[in-house]
PDB file of C-alpha atoms and ligand atoms in Angstrom:
ATOM      1  CA  MET A 620      -6.876   7.049 -21.075  1.00 44.00           C
ATOM      2  CA  GLU A 621      -8.100   9.583 -18.653  1.00 48.00           C
ATOM      3  CA  GLY A 622     -12.015   8.865 -17.071  1.00 51.00           C
ATOM      4  CA  ARG A 623     -10.723   4.874 -17.713  1.00 62.00           C
ATOM      5  CA  GLU A 624     -12.299   2.251 -15.116  1.00 76.00           C
ATOM      6  CA  ILE A 625      -9.520  -0.040 -15.393  1.00 81.00           C
ATOM      7  CA  SER A 626     -10.971  -2.722 -13.067  1.00 87.00           C
ATOM      8  CA  GLN A 627      -9.967  -3.173  -8.935  1.00 87.00           C
ATOM      9  CA  ALA A 628      -8.343  -6.610 -10.398  1.00 89.00           C
ATOM     10  CA  VAL A 629      -5.720  -4.823 -12.420  1.00 90.00           C
ATOM     11  CA  ILE A 630      -5.609  -2.204 -10.040  1.00 90.00           C
ATOM     12  CA  ARG A 631      -4.647  -4.865  -7.255  1.00 90.00           C
ATOM     13  CA  ARG A 632      -1.357  -6.231  -9.325  1.00 93.00           C
ATOM     14  CA  LEU A 633       0.174  -2.600 -10.642  1.00 94.00           C
ATOM     15  CA  PRO A 634       1.660  -2.231  -7.763  1.00 95.00           C
ATOM     16  CA  ARG A 635       3.631  -5.799  -8.274  1.00 96.00           C
ATOM     17  CA  TYR A 636       4.502  -4.981 -12.104  1.00 95.00           C
ATOM     18  CA  TYR A 637       6.174  -1.423 -10.474  1.00 95.00           C
ATOM     19  CA  ARG A 638       8.604  -3.213  -8.474  1.00 95.00           C
ATOM     20  CA  TYR A 639       9.277  -6.027 -10.589  1.00 96.00           C
ATOM     21  CA  LEU A 640       9.419  -3.041 -13.628  1.00 95.00           C
ATOM     22  CA  GLY A 641      11.208  -0.997 -10.887  1.00 96.00           C
ATOM     23  CA  GLU A 642      14.201  -4.164 -10.115  1.00 97.00           C
ATOM     24  CA  LEU A 643      15.096  -4.353 -13.772  1.00 97.00           C
ATOM     25  CA  LEU A 644      15.366  -0.375 -15.048  1.00 96.00           C
ATOM     26  CA  GLU A 645      18.016  -1.096 -11.258  1.00 96.00           C
ATOM     27  CA  ASN A 646      19.697  -3.470 -13.343  1.00 97.00           C
ATOM     28  CA  GLY A 647      19.534  -1.660 -16.539  1.00 97.00           C
ATOM     29  CA  VAL A 648      17.620  -2.921 -18.971  1.00 96.00           C
ATOM     30  CA  GLU A 649      15.786  -0.678 -20.960  1.00 93.00           C
ATOM     31  CA  ARG A 650      13.082  -3.587 -22.620  1.00 91.00           C
ATOM     32  CA  ILE A 651      11.325  -6.999 -21.591  1.00 91.00           C
ATOM     33  CA  SER A 652       9.396  -8.802 -23.571  1.00 89.00           C
ATOM     34  CA  SER A 653       5.829  -9.954 -22.010  1.00 88.00           C
ATOM     35  CA  ASN A 654       7.284 -14.202 -21.831  1.00 91.00           C
ATOM     36  CA  ASP A 655      10.240 -12.529 -19.969  1.00 93.00           C
ATOM     37  CA  LEU A 656       8.967 -10.598 -17.332  1.00 93.00           C
ATOM     38  CA  SER A 657       6.136 -13.795 -16.890  1.00 94.00           C
ATOM     39  CA  LYS A 658       8.684 -16.579 -16.532  1.00 95.00           C
ATOM     40  CA  LYS A 659      10.251 -13.621 -13.926  1.00 94.00           C
ATOM     41  CA  MET A 660       6.521 -12.509 -12.428  1.00 95.00           C
ATOM     42  CA  HIS A 661       5.222 -15.959 -12.237  1.00 94.00           C
ATOM     43  CA  VAL A 662       1.951 -15.039 -14.580  1.00 93.00           C
ATOM     44  CA  THR A 663       0.976 -15.828 -18.150  1.00 94.00           C
ATOM     45  CA  ALA A 664       2.203 -13.896 -20.314  1.00 91.00           C
ATOM     46  CA  SER A 665      -0.999 -13.246 -21.659  1.00 91.00           C
ATOM     47  CA  GLN A 666      -2.196 -11.922 -18.210  1.00 92.00           C
ATOM     48  CA  ILE A 667       0.419 -10.053 -18.718  1.00 91.00           C
ATOM     49  CA  ARG A 668      -0.469  -8.725 -21.863  1.00 88.00           C
ATOM     50  CA  GLN A 669      -4.230  -8.566 -21.042  1.00 88.00           C
ATOM     51  CA  ASP A 670      -3.546  -6.286 -17.799  1.00 90.00           C
ATOM     52  CA  LEU A 671      -1.029  -3.669 -19.364  1.00 84.00           C
ATOM     53  CA  ASN A 672      -2.713  -3.415 -22.784  1.00 80.00           C
ATOM     54  CA  ASN A 673      -5.820  -1.623 -20.359  1.00 78.00           C
ATOM     55  CA  PHE A 674      -3.391   0.786 -20.904  1.00 69.00           C
ATOM     56  CA  GLY A 675      -2.483   0.168 -24.774  1.00 59.00           C
ATOM     57  CA  GLY A 676       1.035   1.380 -26.266  1.00 50.00           C
ATOM     58  CA  PHE A 677       3.180   0.508 -23.667  1.00 60.00           C
ATOM     59  CA  GLY A 678       3.884  -2.845 -25.527  1.00 62.00           C
ATOM     60  CA  GLN A 679       4.799  -3.337 -29.072  1.00 65.00           C
ATOM     61  CA  GLN A 680       4.622  -6.210 -31.295  1.00 67.00           C
ATOM     62  CA  GLY A 681       8.776  -7.739 -31.106  1.00 72.00           C
ATOM     63  CA  TYR A 682      10.160  -4.979 -28.736  1.00 77.00           C
ATOM     64  CA  GLY A 683       8.345  -5.958 -25.834  1.00 84.00           C
ATOM     65  CA  TYR A 684       7.592  -3.704 -23.698  1.00 88.00           C
ATOM     66  CA  ASN A 685       9.710  -0.377 -22.569  1.00 89.00           C
ATOM     67  CA  VAL A 686      10.300  -0.741 -18.392  1.00 92.00           C
ATOM     68  CA  LYS A 687      11.579   3.124 -18.565  1.00 92.00           C
ATOM     69  CA  TYR A 688       8.294   4.523 -19.828  1.00 89.00           C
ATOM     70  CA  LEU A 689       6.497   0.702 -18.216  1.00 90.00           C
ATOM     71  CA  TYR A 690       7.269   2.282 -15.160  1.00 92.00           C
ATOM     72  CA  THR A 691       6.896   5.638 -15.033  1.00 92.00           C
ATOM     73  CA  GLU A 692       3.184   5.189 -16.895  1.00 89.00           C
ATOM     74  CA  ILE A 693       1.933   3.009 -13.677  1.00 91.00           C
ATOM     75  CA  GLY A 694       3.713   4.555 -11.168  1.00 93.00           C
ATOM     76  CA  LYS A 695       1.368   7.295 -12.840  1.00 91.00           C
ATOM     77  CA  ILE A 696      -1.206   5.436 -12.984  1.00 90.00           C
ATOM     78  CA  LEU A 697      -0.580   4.723  -9.224  1.00 92.00           C
ATOM     79  CA  GLY A 698      -0.641   8.288  -8.437  1.00 92.00           C
ATOM     80  CA  LEU A 699       2.481   8.444  -7.240  1.00 94.00           C
ATOM     81  CA  GLU A 700       3.898  11.319  -9.175  1.00 91.00           C
ATOM     82  CA  GLU A 701       3.015  13.760  -6.299  1.00 93.00           C
ATOM     83  CA  ASP A 702       3.259  13.629  -2.585  1.00 96.00           C
ATOM     84  CA  HIS A 703       0.834  12.452  -0.122  1.00 97.00           C
ATOM     85  CA  ASP A 704       1.211  13.556   3.283  1.00 98.00           C
ATOM     86  CA  MET A 705       0.197  11.857   6.353  1.00 98.00           C
ATOM     87  CA  VAL A 706      -0.263  11.114   9.240  1.00 98.00           C
ATOM     88  CA  ILE A 707       0.816   8.365  12.008  1.00 98.00           C
ATOM     89  CA  ILE A 708      -2.437   7.964  15.550  1.00 98.00           C
ATOM     90  CA  GLY A 709      -0.965   5.712  17.445  1.00 98.00           C
ATOM     91  CA  ALA A 710       2.369   5.246  18.745  1.00 98.00           C
ATOM     92  CA  GLY A 711       2.798   2.451  19.737  1.00 98.00           C
ATOM     93  CA  ASN A 712       5.171  -0.550  18.166  1.00 98.00           C
ATOM     94  CA  LEU A 713       3.375  -0.489  15.028  1.00 98.00           C
ATOM     95  CA  GLY A 714       3.199   3.301  14.426  1.00 98.00           C
ATOM     96  CA  HIS A 715       6.857   3.116  15.356  1.00 98.00           C
ATOM     97  CA  ALA A 716       7.328   0.308  13.430  1.00 98.00           C
ATOM     98  CA  LEU A 717       6.041   2.133  10.135  1.00 98.00           C
ATOM     99  CA  ALA A 718       7.500   5.026  10.642  1.00 98.00           C
ATOM    100  CA  ASN A 719      10.293   4.264  11.626  1.00 97.00           C
ATOM    101  CA  TYR A 720      10.418   2.630   7.892  1.00 96.00           C
ATOM    102  CA  ALA A 721      12.071   5.278   5.455  1.00 90.00           C
ATOM    103  CA  ALA A 722      10.790   3.617   1.387  1.00 91.00           C
ATOM    104  CA  PHE A 723       7.589   5.325   2.291  1.00 94.00           C
ATOM    105  CA  GLU A 724       9.007   8.176   1.150  1.00 94.00           C
ATOM    106  CA  LYS A 725      10.428   7.188  -2.240  1.00 89.00           C
ATOM    107  CA  ARG A 726       7.543   6.847  -3.529  1.00 89.00           C
ATOM    108  CA  GLY A 727       6.719   9.694  -2.169  1.00 94.00           C
ATOM    109  CA  PHE A 728       4.411   8.850   1.047  1.00 97.00           C
ATOM    110  CA  VAL A 729       5.186  12.284   3.336  1.00 97.00           C
ATOM    111  CA  LEU A 730       5.022  11.725   6.901  1.00 98.00           C
ATOM    112  CA  LYS A 731       3.954  14.571   8.284  1.00 98.00           C
ATOM    113  CA  GLY A 732       3.264  13.692  12.163  1.00 98.00           C
ATOM    114  CA  ILE A 733       2.081  11.075  15.080  1.00 98.00           C
ATOM    115  CA  PHE A 734      -0.062  11.122  17.356  1.00 98.00           C
ATOM    116  CA  ASP A 735      -1.145   9.668  19.970  1.00 98.00           C
ATOM    117  CA  VAL A 736      -3.339  10.271  23.401  1.00 98.00           C
ATOM    118  CA  ASN A 737      -0.103   8.278  26.094  1.00 98.00           C
ATOM    119  CA  PRO A 738       1.309  12.090  27.483  1.00 98.00           C
ATOM    120  CA  THR A 739       4.817  10.539  28.409  1.00 98.00           C
ATOM    121  CA  LEU A 740       5.104   9.973  24.211  1.00 97.00           C
ATOM    122  CA  LYS A 741       4.618  13.631  23.685  1.00 96.00           C
ATOM    123  CA  GLY A 742       7.470  15.747  22.589  1.00 92.00           C
ATOM    124  CA  MET A 743       9.007  12.533  21.328  1.00 97.00           C
ATOM    125  CA  THR A 744      10.698  11.836  17.474  1.00 97.00           C
ATOM    126  CA  ILE A 745      10.677   8.953  15.602  1.00 97.00           C
ATOM    127  CA  ARG A 746      12.811   9.696  12.755  1.00 96.00           C
ATOM    128  CA  GLY A 747      13.015  12.985  13.289  1.00 96.00           C
ATOM    129  CA  VAL A 748       9.326  12.807  13.128  1.00 97.00           C
ATOM    130  CA  PRO A 749       7.136  14.011  16.656  1.00 97.00           C
ATOM    131  CA  ILE A 750       4.801  12.941  18.454  1.00 98.00           C
ATOM    132  CA  HIS A 751       2.185  15.348  19.016  1.00 98.00           C
ATOM    133  CA  MET A 752      -1.007  15.196  21.361  1.00 98.00           C
ATOM    134  CA  MET A 753      -4.422  14.569  19.847  1.00 98.00           C
ATOM    135  CA  ASP A 754      -5.915  17.941  20.991  1.00 97.00           C
ATOM    136  CA  GLU A 755      -3.475  19.406  18.629  1.00 98.00           C
ATOM    137  CA  LEU A 756      -4.539  16.743  15.786  1.00 98.00           C
ATOM    138  CA  GLU A 757      -7.211  19.679  14.074  1.00 98.00           C
ATOM    139  CA  ASP A 758      -5.222  22.487  13.950  1.00 98.00           C
ATOM    140  CA  PHE A 759      -2.260  20.207  12.628  1.00 98.00           C
ATOM    141  CA  VAL A 760      -4.151  18.293   9.982  1.00 98.00           C
ATOM    142  CA  LYS A 761      -6.330  21.089   8.055  1.00 98.00           C
ATOM    143  CA  ASN A 762      -2.744  23.063   8.678  1.00 98.00           C
ATOM    144  CA  ASN A 763      -0.630  20.841   6.629  1.00 97.00           C
ATOM    145  CA  ASP A 764      -2.884  19.225   4.306  1.00 94.00           C
ATOM    146  CA  ILE A 765      -3.440  15.788   5.193  1.00 98.00           C
ATOM    147  CA  GLU A 766      -3.974  13.646   3.320  1.00 98.00           C
ATOM    148  CA  ILE A 767      -3.638  10.046   4.252  1.00 98.00           C
ATOM    149  CA  GLY A 768      -4.477   9.330   8.473  1.00 98.00           C
ATOM    150  CA  ILE A 769      -2.577   5.667   9.562  1.00 98.00           C
ATOM    151  CA  LEU A 770      -5.017   4.815  12.016  1.00 98.00           C
ATOM    152  CA  THR A 771      -2.831   2.008  14.593  1.00 98.00           C
ATOM    153  CA  ILE A 772      -4.703   2.418  17.784  1.00 98.00           C
ATOM    154  CA  PRO A 773      -6.458  -0.202  19.432  1.00 97.00           C
ATOM    155  CA  LYS A 774      -9.348  -1.603  17.988  1.00 96.00           C
ATOM    156  CA  ALA A 775     -12.058   0.268  21.017  1.00 96.00           C
ATOM    157  CA  LYS A 776     -11.350   4.114  19.519  1.00 97.00           C
ATOM    158  CA  ALA A 777     -10.337   3.300  15.385  1.00 97.00           C
ATOM    159  CA  ILE A 778     -13.894   4.420  14.304  1.00 97.00           C
ATOM    160  CA  GLU A 779     -14.024   7.586  15.722  1.00 97.00           C
ATOM    161  CA  VAL A 780     -10.451   8.600  15.518  1.00 98.00           C
ATOM    162  CA  ALA A 781     -11.183   7.719  11.925  1.00 98.00           C
ATOM    163  CA  ASN A 782     -14.559  10.353  11.126  1.00 97.00           C
ATOM    164  CA  GLN A 783     -12.788  12.913  13.436  1.00 98.00           C
ATOM    165  CA  LEU A 784     -10.089  12.432  11.209  1.00 98.00           C
ATOM    166  CA  VAL A 785     -12.600  12.394   7.934  1.00 98.00           C
ATOM    167  CA  SER A 786     -14.066  15.493   9.902  1.00 97.00           C
ATOM    168  CA  TYR A 787     -10.386  17.267   9.374  1.00 98.00           C
ATOM    169  CA  GLY A 788     -10.161  16.995   6.161  1.00 97.00           C
ATOM    170  CA  VAL A 789      -8.224  13.508   5.793  1.00 98.00           C
ATOM    171  CA  LYS A 790      -9.296  11.557   2.187  1.00 96.00           C
ATOM    172  CA  ALA A 791      -7.402   8.439   2.346  1.00 98.00           C
ATOM    173  CA  ILE A 792      -7.457   5.841   5.612  1.00 98.00           C
ATOM    174  CA  TRP A 793      -4.731   2.992   5.923  1.00 98.00           C
ATOM    175  CA  ASN A 794      -6.227   0.825   8.458  1.00 98.00           C
ATOM    176  CA  PHE A 795      -4.589  -1.489  10.602  1.00 98.00           C
ATOM    177  CA  ALA A 796      -7.261  -1.317  13.306  1.00 97.00           C
ATOM    178  CA  HIS A 797      -8.911  -5.087  13.643  1.00 94.00           C
ATOM    179  CA  THR A 798     -12.236  -3.339  12.803  1.00 95.00           C
ATOM    180  CA  ASP A 799     -14.516  -2.414   9.945  1.00 95.00           C
ATOM    181  CA  LEU A 800     -14.586   1.577   9.871  1.00 96.00           C
ATOM    182  CA  ASN A 801     -17.558   1.844   7.994  1.00 90.00           C
ATOM    183  CA  LEU A 802     -16.761   5.572   6.275  1.00 95.00           C
ATOM    184  CA  PRO A 803     -18.716   7.559   3.936  1.00 94.00           C
ATOM    185  CA  ASP A 804     -18.380   6.808   0.299  1.00 93.00           C
ATOM    186  CA  ASP A 805     -15.969   8.898  -0.515  1.00 95.00           C
ATOM    187  CA  VAL A 806     -13.774   8.624   2.066  1.00 97.00           C
ATOM    188  CA  ILE A 807     -11.163   6.223   0.664  1.00 96.00           C
ATOM    189  CA  VAL A 808     -10.130   3.345   3.454  1.00 97.00           C
ATOM    190  CA  GLU A 809      -7.568   0.586   2.568  1.00 96.00           C
ATOM    191  CA  ASN A 810      -7.259  -2.508   5.534  1.00 96.00           C
ATOM    192  CA  VAL A 811      -4.559  -4.310   6.136  1.00 96.00           C
ATOM    193  CA  HIS A 812      -4.748  -7.133   8.781  1.00 94.00           C
ATOM    194  CA  LEU A 813      -1.304  -9.147   8.642  1.00 94.00           C
ATOM    195  CA  SER A 814      -3.582 -11.384  10.373  1.00 93.00           C
ATOM    196  CA  GLU A 815      -5.392 -12.577   7.416  1.00 93.00           C
ATOM    197  CA  SER A 816      -2.792 -12.877   5.360  1.00 93.00           C
ATOM    198  CA  LEU A 817      -0.981 -15.420   7.909  1.00 96.00           C
ATOM    199  CA  MET A 818      -3.665 -17.111   7.713  1.00 96.00           C
ATOM    200  CA  ARG A 819      -4.499 -17.685   3.912  1.00 95.00           C
ATOM    201  CA  LEU A 820      -0.347 -18.644   4.668  1.00 96.00           C
ATOM    202  CA  SER A 821      -1.710 -21.399   7.618  1.00 97.00           C
ATOM    203  CA  TYR A 822      -4.460 -22.141   4.511  1.00 95.00           C
ATOM    204  CA  ASN A 823      -2.222 -22.914   2.262  1.00 93.00           C
ATOM    205  CA  ILE A 824       0.588 -25.010   4.502  1.00 95.00           C
ATOM    206  CA  SER A 825      -2.622 -27.510   5.503  1.00 94.00           C
ATOM    207  CA  ARG A 826      -3.867 -27.865   2.143  1.00 93.00           C
ATOM    208  CA  TYR A 827      -0.166 -29.079   1.151  1.00 92.00           C
ATOM    209  CA  LYS A 828       0.757 -31.314   4.683  1.00 92.00           C
ATOM    210  CA  GLU A 829      -1.992 -33.398   2.564  1.00 91.00           C
ATOM    211  CA  GLU A 830      -0.962 -33.134  -0.631  1.00 90.00           C
ATOM    212  CA  GLN A 831       2.417 -34.338   0.995  1.00 90.00           C
ATOM    213  CA  LYS A 832      -0.067 -36.601   2.512  1.00 90.00           C
ATOM    214  CA  LYS A 833      -1.742 -38.067  -0.404  1.00 89.00           C
ATOM    215  CA  SER A 834       1.583 -38.162  -2.141  1.00 87.00           C
ATOM    216  CA  GLU A 835       3.035 -40.451   0.483  1.00 85.00           C
ATOM    217  CA  LYS A 836       0.027 -43.155   0.405  1.00 75.00           C
TER     218      LYS A 836
HETATM  219  P1  NAI B1093       0.061  -0.716  20.975  1.00 61.36           P
HETATM  220  O1  NAI B1093      -0.484  -1.085  22.139  1.00 61.36           O
HETATM  221  O2  NAI B1093       1.973  -1.098  20.854  1.00 61.36           O
HETATM  222  O3  NAI B1093       0.598   0.247  20.615  1.00 61.36           O
HETATM  223  C1  NAI B1093      -0.882   1.394  20.841  1.00 61.36           C
HETATM  224  C2  NAI B1093      -1.300   3.131  20.802  1.00 61.36           C
HETATM  225  O4  NAI B1093      -1.859   3.173  20.468  1.00 61.36           O
HETATM  226  C3  NAI B1093      -0.246   3.248  21.927  1.00 61.36           C
HETATM  227  O5  NAI B1093       0.060   3.841  21.786  1.00 61.36           O
HETATM  228  C4  NAI B1093      -1.280   4.596  22.874  1.00 61.36           C
HETATM  229  O6  NAI B1093      -1.021   4.995  23.700  1.00 61.36           O
HETATM  230  C5  NAI B1093      -2.425   4.293  21.432  1.00 61.36           C
HETATM  231  N1  NAI B1093      -3.584   5.370  21.530  1.00 61.36           N
HETATM  232  C6  NAI B1093      -4.591   4.462  22.215  1.00 61.36           C
HETATM  233  N2  NAI B1093      -5.471   4.861  21.950  1.00 61.36           N
HETATM  234  C7  NAI B1093      -5.391   5.837  21.571  1.00 61.36           C
HETATM  235  C8  NAI B1093      -6.284   7.546  20.877  1.00 61.36           C
HETATM  236  N3  NAI B1093      -7.830   7.165  20.526  1.00 61.36           N
HETATM  237  N4  NAI B1093      -5.804   8.541  20.039  1.00 61.36           N
HETATM  238  C9  NAI B1093      -3.990   8.278  19.939  1.00 61.36           C
HETATM  239  N5  NAI B1093      -3.677   6.960  20.379  1.00 61.36           N
HETATM  240  C10 NAI B1093      -4.367   6.063  20.835  1.00 61.36           C
HETATM  241  O7  NAI B1093      -0.508  -1.516  19.878  1.00 61.36           O
HETATM  242  P2  NAI B1093       0.568  -1.801  18.519  1.00 61.36           P
HETATM  243  O8  NAI B1093       0.307  -3.243  18.572  1.00 61.36           O
HETATM  244  O9  NAI B1093       1.177  -1.195  17.598  1.00 61.36           O
HETATM  245  O10 NAI B1093      -0.992  -1.976  17.836  1.00 61.36           O
HETATM  246  C11 NAI B1093      -1.357  -0.902  17.446  1.00 61.36           C
HETATM  247  C12 NAI B1093      -3.255  -1.518  16.844  1.00 61.36           C
HETATM  248  O11 NAI B1093      -2.843  -2.496  15.678  1.00 61.36           O
HETATM  249  C13 NAI B1093      -3.550  -2.562  18.097  1.00 61.36           C
HETATM  250  O12 NAI B1093      -5.584  -2.637  17.615  1.00 61.36           O
HETATM  251  C14 NAI B1093      -3.725  -3.875  17.008  1.00 61.36           C
HETATM  252  O13 NAI B1093      -4.746  -5.111  16.994  1.00 61.36           O
HETATM  253  C15 NAI B1093      -3.702  -4.013  16.119  1.00 61.36           C
HETATM  254  N6  NAI B1093      -2.814  -4.920  14.783  1.00 61.36           N
HETATM  255  C16 NAI B1093      -3.221  -4.365  13.670  1.00 61.36           C
HETATM  256  C17 NAI B1093      -2.099  -5.475  12.484  1.00 61.36           C
HETATM  257  C18 NAI B1093      -2.511  -5.747  11.408  1.00 61.36           C
HETATM  258  O14 NAI B1093      -1.691  -6.002  10.846  1.00 61.36           O
HETATM  259  N7  NAI B1093      -3.445  -4.822  11.390  1.00 61.36           N
HETATM  260  C19 NAI B1093      -0.469  -5.760  13.080  1.00 61.36           C
HETATM  261  C20 NAI B1093      -0.850  -6.075  15.086  1.00 61.36           C
HETATM  262  C21 NAI B1093      -1.137  -4.718  15.296  1.00 61.36           C
END
């Protein structure tokens, strides 16, 4: 499996498999057929088989999938077996919300520090994690081997701060600022835009209403 290219489309679906399998494990389910998993997840059984066949040997004819094994293997593929140390830049509303979400730690995403330019925040903590001023960022990132930078600052400063983080050794950016960062290819960027998700929701609401109107005619 080492070194094998898995398509991005499959990678995007893996966290959802991971979540469902985690729930099955919690409920004491030891094995599941692709048909049963398909019913739960509302995707076709053939999609599940195709996706999971990428990793080879997880499923067995007539037995189904070993839930624990599959959960562990997908966790490994997603890099969840090791910790990822992170900092949040921007201790405003969104920064607070993310810092307060303790469940990230359960998956190995460990928040080490929070940074801001607002001096009134200096020395405060969120869920026990201290807020530092930006002039401490370089030493902090280097001394703590920070891997992920989370950007929850206004877009006007996002590119500058992202470049700073990268120059200090950060390898990956979780970007919430509404701007594209255009970082070097070896920096991993995951953009999260809740408003885009809302727009998709809005699109589907409009479509649903159209369908309803048509069926009333
Ligand atoms: P906010 O105004 O509550 O917080 C922003 C924080 O960033 C403030 O504490 C401010 O002092 C700090 N800051 C400003 N410049 C900085 C710099 N150069 N270095 C470090 N800290 C700096 O804003 P909120 O609501 O938390 O939103 C933050 C950003 O996230 C905004 O750009 C907003 O548009 C975006 N956002 C994105 C969402 C998404 O889905 N991607 C959802 C909600 C907000």
